[in-house]
Amino acid sequence: MKIAGEKLLLFLVSNKDLDFICRIELRSELMVIRGLCRV
């Protein structure tokens, strides 16, 4: 799960979606995976 979350963060950084990244930082890794599904 941690690796998947890190890949999601790298994807968002590459897209310069900093606001979404800030929100994910406050969530658990499970929420990170859910965010990935939304993207």
Short mmCIF file of N, CA and C in Angstrom, two decimals:
data_model
loop_
_atom_site.label_atom_id
_atom_site.label_comp_id
_atom_site.label_asym_id
_atom_site.label_seq_id
_atom_site.Cartn_x
_atom_site.Cartn_y
_atom_site.Cartn_z
N MET A 1 0.82 -1.21 0.00
CA MET A 1 0.00 0.00 0.00
C MET A 1 0.86 1.26 0.00
N LYS A 2 1.93 1.23 0.77
CA LYS A 2 2.78 2.42 0.86
C LYS A 2 3.37 2.75 -0.51
N ILE A 3 3.82 1.74 -1.23
CA ILE A 3 4.42 1.97 -2.55
C ILE A 3 3.39 2.58 -3.50
N ALA A 4 2.17 2.07 -3.46
CA ALA A 4 1.11 2.59 -4.33
C ALA A 4 0.84 4.05 -4.00
N GLY A 5 0.84 4.38 -2.72
CA GLY A 5 0.61 5.76 -2.31
C GLY A 5 1.72 6.68 -2.81
N GLU A 6 2.96 6.19 -2.73
CA GLU A 6 4.08 7.00 -3.20
C GLU A 6 3.99 7.22 -4.70
N LYS A 7 3.56 6.20 -5.43
CA LYS A 7 3.41 6.35 -6.88
C LYS A 7 2.33 7.38 -7.19
N LEU A 8 1.27 7.40 -6.38
CA LEU A 8 0.19 8.37 -6.57
C LEU A 8 0.74 9.78 -6.35
N LEU A 9 1.53 9.96 -5.29
CA LEU A 9 2.10 11.28 -5.01
C LEU A 9 3.01 11.72 -6.15
N LEU A 10 3.81 10.81 -6.68
CA LEU A 10 4.69 11.14 -7.79
C LEU A 10 3.87 11.55 -9.01
N PHE A 11 2.75 10.85 -9.24
CA PHE A 11 1.87 11.17 -10.36
C PHE A 11 1.31 12.58 -10.20
N LEU A 12 0.87 12.91 -8.98
CA LEU A 12 0.29 14.23 -8.74
C LEU A 12 1.34 15.32 -8.86
N VAL A 13 2.55 15.04 -8.37
CA VAL A 13 3.63 16.03 -8.48
C VAL A 13 3.92 16.32 -9.95
N SER A 14 3.92 15.27 -10.76
CA SER A 14 4.20 15.45 -12.19
C SER A 14 3.11 16.27 -12.86
N ASN A 15 1.91 16.27 -12.26
CA ASN A 15 0.80 17.04 -12.81
C ASN A 15 0.61 18.37 -12.08
N LYS A 16 1.51 18.65 -11.14
CA LYS A 16 1.50 19.91 -10.39
C LYS A 16 0.17 20.16 -9.67
N ASP A 17 -0.47 19.07 -9.22
CA ASP A 17 -1.73 19.21 -8.48
C ASP A 17 -1.42 19.30 -6.99
N LEU A 18 -0.77 20.39 -6.59
CA LEU A 18 -0.27 20.51 -5.22
C LEU A 18 -1.38 20.54 -4.18
N ASP A 19 -2.53 21.13 -4.51
CA ASP A 19 -3.63 21.22 -3.55
C ASP A 19 -4.13 19.83 -3.18
N PHE A 20 -4.25 18.95 -4.19
CA PHE A 20 -4.70 17.58 -3.94
C PHE A 20 -3.68 16.83 -3.11
N ILE A 21 -2.40 17.06 -3.38
CA ILE A 21 -1.34 16.41 -2.61
C ILE A 21 -1.43 16.81 -1.14
N CYS A 22 -1.65 18.08 -0.88
CA CYS A 22 -1.74 18.57 0.51
C CYS A 22 -2.88 17.86 1.24
N ARG A 23 -3.99 17.64 0.55
CA ARG A 23 -5.11 16.97 1.18
C ARG A 23 -4.78 15.50 1.46
N ILE A 24 -4.11 14.85 0.52
CA ILE A 24 -3.74 13.44 0.69
C ILE A 24 -2.77 13.26 1.86
N GLU A 25 -1.87 14.21 2.04
CA GLU A 25 -0.89 14.11 3.13
C GLU A 25 -1.59 13.98 4.48
N LEU A 26 -2.80 14.50 4.60
CA LEU A 26 -3.52 14.48 5.87
C LEU A 26 -4.34 13.21 6.04
N ARG A 27 -4.35 12.36 5.02
CA ARG A 27 -5.17 11.16 5.05
C ARG A 27 -4.33 9.91 5.33
N SER A 28 -5.00 8.83 5.64
CA SER A 28 -4.31 7.54 5.82
C SER A 28 -3.96 6.97 4.45
N GLU A 29 -3.16 5.90 4.43
CA GLU A 29 -2.78 5.30 3.15
C GLU A 29 -3.99 4.73 2.42
N LEU A 30 -5.00 4.30 3.17
CA LEU A 30 -6.21 3.78 2.54
C LEU A 30 -6.89 4.88 1.73
N MET A 31 -6.91 6.09 2.27
CA MET A 31 -7.50 7.23 1.57
C MET A 31 -6.67 7.57 0.34
N VAL A 32 -5.37 7.37 0.42
CA VAL A 32 -4.50 7.61 -0.74
C VAL A 32 -4.90 6.68 -1.88
N ILE A 33 -5.15 5.42 -1.56
CA ILE A 33 -5.55 4.46 -2.58
C ILE A 33 -6.90 4.85 -3.16
N ARG A 34 -7.81 5.32 -2.34
CA ARG A 34 -9.12 5.74 -2.84
C ARG A 34 -8.96 6.94 -3.76
N GLY A 35 -8.04 7.84 -3.41
CA GLY A 35 -7.77 8.99 -4.26
C GLY A 35 -7.25 8.55 -5.62
N LEU A 36 -6.41 7.51 -5.62
CA LEU A 36 -5.87 6.98 -6.87
C LEU A 36 -7.00 6.45 -7.75
N CYS A 37 -7.97 5.80 -7.14
CA CYS A 37 -9.10 5.26 -7.91
C CYS A 37 -9.90 6.39 -8.55
N ARG A 38 -10.02 7.52 -7.85
CA ARG A 38 -10.76 8.66 -8.38
C ARG A 38 -10.04 9.26 -9.59
N VAL A 39 -8.71 9.31 -9.51
CA VAL A 39 -7.94 9.88 -10.61
C VAL A 39 -8.07 8.95 -11.81
#
